[in-house]
Amino acid sequence: MRRQLLAGAPVAALWLALAGWAHAQPRTHAIVFDTDFGMVPQDDAFALMLALNSPELEILGVTTVAGNYSVEQATADALRLLEIAGRDEIRVYRGANMPLVHEKSEYATKRHGEWWSDAPAPAPPGGFAKKRAEPVMAAQFLIDTLNARPGQVTIMAIGPLTNVAMALRQEPGLAAKVKQLFIMGGAVASLPDGAGNITPNAEFNFWVDPEAARIVLRSGIPIVLSPLNVSRKTNLNREWYQKLVAVDTPLTRLIRERLGPVFDKEPGRRLLMYDQVTVASLVDPSLVTTSELYVDVDTNHDVNYGASVGGAALWPGAEGAQKMAVQHDLDWDRFIRMFVERVTRPVPSR
Ligand SMILES: [Ca+2]
């Protein structure tokens, strides 16, 4: 029977059917998911859930970086979330332990984030994942992946940009091989809602590694930037939390366990959604409004260290800065409905 299927007219019909099927499928993006990962209610965890449950995205690997937590904790938590999601076939590559230049300071240790920490990773919910990180480091994985598939891979960078900058510094010509780079980072004061969230003008991811951010933003890679301006259009409140946990899956159980107590204690709590918007905007660019701006990062070790500055035209001091698509508004209703619908999808059984 199989032989007959491969002969004559039935073959043509089969190919036509397959071609039609392929045409009907949503466009897929091969991505490397670069993250300063932390468990729910950390935004990176929600962003990974959204990416895992989006068939438009093919996750080639998860690379971790120090940011919200140490790189050891980011790695342990990412491995565990993939295990809970039934997706531990996706490999995790441990990345930079520290920013390129930024040193630990008294100010850093008092602010949000533990990028400077060298404490061992605490056990994630349910214990450490059975699987370990790969022996290859994140920057090398990025180089190998981009060399193997030039022009085809999107980097989803939702932590400090240390790994991406290291890969660009190590491998000549790498920037030209990146299809596009989606970045959660920065805040653009020349647009509404553009204040910083660590210093008056600096956003966390860029402030943790300003030198890396500057290298990456000037690399020539086509960039889509999700700054705080767009994050501040979000509001994950108790009502949406309840919609998430109304469906029972291993992921929503984790959300209930980790986020439930937050709303029990403070029912009026509002959580901003940062990395989730960046992932959603790759899946459906029509969710966000963007403007083409030059964006650069201040690397002077003074009052504006790590602050991003954006403008429609170049200005003195920004020579060499690059134009990019800067998100500044969001169709909140469509975004949150998509987020809830996808995160509550069934998890593959093991
Ligand atoms: Ca992040």
XYZ file of C-alpha atoms and ligand atoms in Angstrom:
351
model
C 0.000 0.000 0.000
C 2.792 2.374 0.854
C 4.376 1.795 -2.574
C 1.140 2.680 -4.303
C 0.937 5.924 -2.410
C 4.337 6.932 -3.745
C 3.444 6.273 -7.389
C 1.847 8.478 -10.058
C -1.077 10.808 -9.465
C -1.492 10.095 -5.742
C 2.022 11.509 -5.177
C 1.133 14.789 -6.903
C -2.059 15.006 -4.859
C -0.135 14.343 -1.679
C 2.422 17.063 -2.422
C -0.290 19.558 -3.299
C -2.051 18.746 -0.054
C 1.191 19.151 1.914
C 1.973 22.461 0.197
C -1.489 23.750 1.083
C -1.061 22.617 4.667
C 2.311 24.371 4.939
C 0.813 27.555 3.529
C -1.958 27.475 6.129
C 0.498 27.180 9.035
C 1.570 30.367 10.851
C 5.039 31.625 10.032
C 7.564 30.133 12.401
C 10.552 31.826 13.965
C 13.607 29.904 15.133
C 14.709 31.604 18.363
C 17.383 31.478 21.013
C 15.784 32.438 24.318
C 18.366 34.490 26.282
C 17.167 35.155 29.821
C 18.046 36.240 33.367
C 15.514 33.621 34.357
C 13.614 33.489 37.642
C 10.619 31.418 38.719
C 7.046 32.754 38.677
C 6.060 35.492 39.349
C 9.242 36.634 37.609
C 8.351 37.880 34.102
C 10.952 35.650 32.409
C 9.069 32.539 33.586
C 5.781 33.816 32.162
C 7.582 34.772 28.944
C 9.027 31.262 28.591
C 5.574 29.723 29.200
C 4.188 31.925 26.432
C 7.034 30.977 24.073
C 6.682 27.252 24.839
C 2.957 27.383 24.089
C 3.337 29.381 20.852
C 3.630 27.020 17.862
C 4.972 29.949 15.795
C 8.206 29.763 17.810
C 10.847 27.060 17.544
C 13.083 27.350 20.618
C 16.582 26.223 19.596
C 17.949 26.649 23.111
C 17.684 28.638 26.327
C 20.750 30.665 27.342
C 21.008 32.075 30.857
C 22.660 35.224 32.178
C 23.132 36.894 35.549
C 20.504 39.583 36.133
C 17.479 39.212 38.325
C 19.355 36.394 40.044
C 22.753 34.734 39.776
C 23.391 32.796 36.581
C 23.382 29.577 38.649
C 19.876 30.269 39.917
C 18.689 31.375 36.467
C 19.990 28.101 35.027
C 18.502 25.866 37.736
C 15.113 27.593 37.513
C 14.992 27.488 33.706
C 15.785 23.763 33.698
C 13.063 23.167 36.259
C 10.437 25.184 34.398
C 11.139 23.237 31.196
C 10.734 20.012 33.176
C 7.407 21.160 34.645
C 6.266 22.181 31.160
C 7.126 18.710 29.822
C 9.602 20.309 27.409
C 12.984 19.297 28.771
C 14.104 18.294 25.286
C 14.980 22.009 24.983
C 18.599 22.474 26.023
C 19.842 25.076 28.491
C 23.239 26.773 28.146
C 24.743 28.575 31.124
C 25.959 32.071 30.304
C 27.755 35.031 31.822
C 28.190 35.090 35.572
C 28.854 38.839 35.683
C 28.403 41.894 33.459
C 31.322 42.871 31.167
C 32.531 45.826 33.261
C 29.959 46.758 35.902
C 31.323 45.935 39.359
C 29.355 44.914 42.424
C 28.646 47.963 44.578
C 26.787 48.797 47.744
C 24.072 50.398 45.619
C 23.744 47.259 43.443
C 23.332 44.939 46.408
C 20.539 47.103 47.807
C 18.590 47.324 44.557
C 16.369 44.756 42.849
C 18.307 41.924 41.230
C 21.147 39.680 42.378
C 23.426 39.722 39.340
C 26.447 40.209 41.573
C 25.624 37.178 43.758
C 27.829 34.092 43.810
C 25.591 32.240 46.282
C 24.674 28.669 45.260
C 21.274 28.327 43.587
C 18.417 27.488 45.969
C 16.282 24.484 44.990
C 13.502 25.464 42.538
C 9.860 24.523 43.358
C 9.681 20.713 43.440
C 13.497 20.390 43.570
C 16.266 20.602 40.991
C 15.480 19.307 37.494
C 16.886 15.912 36.568
C 18.542 17.407 33.517
C 21.621 19.606 33.759
C 22.853 22.514 31.643
C 24.882 21.649 28.550
C 28.695 21.757 28.743
C 28.810 24.429 26.002
C 28.604 28.008 27.269
C 25.875 30.415 26.117
C 28.052 32.700 23.955
C 29.543 29.690 22.132
C 26.087 28.203 21.609
C 24.942 31.493 20.064
C 27.980 31.525 17.750
C 27.532 27.874 16.701
C 23.790 28.282 16.137
C 24.136 31.450 14.062
C 26.972 29.976 11.988
C 24.876 26.888 11.304
C 21.780 28.883 10.297
C 22.931 32.314 9.078
C 20.096 34.776 8.541
C 17.505 32.439 10.023
C 17.676 32.859 13.797
C 16.034 35.489 15.983
C 17.559 36.190 19.390
C 14.943 36.834 22.072
C 17.058 38.728 24.635
C 15.108 39.415 27.828
C 17.932 39.885 30.328
C 21.158 41.895 30.488
C 22.847 41.657 27.071
C 26.147 40.171 28.322
C 25.899 36.852 26.411
C 24.970 38.509 23.130
C 27.771 41.081 23.467
C 30.304 38.337 24.288
C 29.272 36.325 21.236
C 29.574 39.435 19.010
C 33.023 40.197 20.451
C 34.248 36.620 20.005
C 33.152 35.942 16.459
C 33.898 38.348 13.593
C 30.939 38.874 11.279
C 28.428 37.319 13.667
C 26.081 40.334 13.713
C 25.380 39.913 9.979
C 24.203 36.349 10.633
C 21.472 37.318 13.121
C 18.057 37.589 11.497
C 16.729 39.939 14.162
C 17.070 40.716 17.817
C 14.122 41.316 20.129
C 15.249 43.035 23.329
C 13.439 43.822 26.547
C 15.435 46.721 27.870
C 15.842 50.432 28.262
C 13.461 53.304 28.760
C 13.095 56.169 26.339
C 12.537 59.456 28.121
C 11.566 61.276 24.915
C 8.424 59.078 24.705
C 5.622 58.779 27.326
C 6.263 56.543 30.386
C 10.017 56.652 29.776
C 11.477 56.961 33.281
C 13.967 54.347 34.515
C 13.191 51.738 37.157
C 16.599 51.387 38.841
C 17.997 54.899 38.637
C 15.834 57.861 37.582
C 16.665 57.195 33.907
C 18.092 53.642 33.707
C 16.090 50.451 33.198
C 17.265 47.296 34.985
C 18.560 45.096 32.104
C 20.571 47.925 30.535
C 21.767 49.221 33.911
C 23.136 45.789 34.914
C 25.367 45.669 31.822
C 25.478 49.069 30.094
C 28.607 48.246 28.088
C 27.010 45.078 26.676
C 23.827 46.992 25.842
C 25.818 49.623 23.969
C 27.782 47.010 21.985
C 24.605 45.179 21.008
C 22.559 48.288 20.182
C 25.363 49.500 17.880
C 25.975 46.066 16.283
C 23.997 46.595 13.082
C 21.626 43.700 13.855
C 17.975 44.592 13.042
C 16.532 45.344 16.495
C 13.046 45.513 17.972
C 13.186 47.106 21.414
C 10.586 46.639 24.173
C 11.454 49.394 26.648
C 9.655 50.280 29.883
C 7.454 52.635 27.859
C 5.505 49.619 26.561
C 5.821 47.491 29.733
C 4.015 50.250 31.610
C 0.912 49.757 29.446
C 0.332 46.368 31.148
C -1.451 45.331 34.328
C -1.467 41.701 35.433
C -4.009 42.012 38.228
C -5.998 39.529 40.311
C -8.758 39.269 37.715
C -6.347 38.024 35.040
C -4.528 35.831 37.560
C -7.838 34.126 38.303
C -8.405 33.467 34.593
C -4.941 31.883 34.397
C -5.542 29.517 37.304
C -9.136 28.683 36.312
C -7.600 26.016 34.043
C -5.600 23.231 35.689
C -2.237 22.360 34.108
C 1.223 21.854 35.636
C 2.061 25.432 34.612
C -1.064 27.023 36.074
C -0.544 24.995 39.278
C 2.902 26.585 39.522
C 1.344 30.020 38.943
C -1.227 29.386 41.673
C 1.425 28.198 44.120
C 3.771 31.133 43.488
C 1.455 34.040 42.647
C -1.638 33.123 44.700
C -0.061 34.226 48.007
C 0.909 37.570 46.446
C -2.739 38.389 45.624
C -3.995 36.873 48.911
C -1.809 39.338 50.773
C -2.451 42.282 48.466
C -5.598 41.814 46.305
C -5.076 45.166 44.570
C -1.557 44.280 43.457
C -0.611 45.212 39.878
C 2.212 43.354 38.161
C 3.829 44.850 35.113
C 4.550 42.478 32.225
C 7.930 43.130 30.636
C 9.446 40.090 28.869
C 6.004 38.705 28.025
C 5.317 41.664 25.724
C 8.628 41.123 23.920
C 7.772 37.469 23.184
C 4.161 38.264 22.217
C 5.281 40.989 19.824
C 7.372 38.508 17.827
C 4.386 36.158 17.539
C 2.006 38.994 16.607
C 3.654 42.338 15.753
C 0.229 43.979 15.415
C -0.101 43.924 19.228
C 2.339 46.822 19.619
C 2.870 50.306 18.220
C 6.449 51.159 17.340
C 8.467 54.169 16.224
C 11.801 54.125 14.411
C 14.329 55.784 16.702
C 18.049 55.922 17.242
C 18.731 54.461 20.693
C 22.045 54.511 22.521
C 23.220 53.706 26.038
C 25.244 55.873 28.402
C 28.367 54.020 29.575
C 29.940 56.908 31.447
C 30.389 55.957 35.082
C 28.414 58.844 36.462
C 24.829 59.963 37.032
C 23.358 58.389 33.895
C 25.240 55.068 33.821
C 23.095 52.529 31.961
C 20.445 54.998 30.815
C 19.177 54.668 27.253
C 18.472 57.712 25.131
C 16.278 57.698 22.015
C 15.710 60.259 19.290
C 14.288 60.495 15.775
C 17.561 61.966 14.482
C 21.149 61.547 15.653
C 22.407 64.038 18.217
C 25.904 65.082 19.311
C 27.524 62.247 21.259
C 25.345 59.552 19.648
C 27.366 59.264 16.439
C 27.429 55.573 15.519
C 24.088 54.847 17.193
C 21.644 52.684 15.254
C 17.991 53.093 14.330
C 15.598 50.452 15.631
C 11.885 49.737 16.092
C 10.966 51.025 19.558
C 7.706 49.794 21.079
C 5.743 52.375 23.028
C 2.107 51.303 22.995
C 0.195 48.041 23.268
C -3.254 46.649 22.490
C -3.586 45.515 26.093
C -6.880 43.694 25.754
C -5.793 41.579 22.788
C -2.378 40.927 24.350
C -3.656 39.703 27.728
C -6.319 37.501 26.134
C -3.691 35.907 23.907
C -1.363 35.479 26.892
C -3.989 33.780 29.062
C -5.261 31.563 26.251
C -1.763 30.332 25.436
C -0.346 29.907 28.917
C -3.378 27.809 29.895
C -2.957 25.399 26.956
C -2.400 21.733 27.862
C 1.119 20.669 28.742
C 2.548 17.552 26.985
C 2.370 14.518 29.257
C 5.516 12.560 30.023
Ca 14.241 39.224 32.176
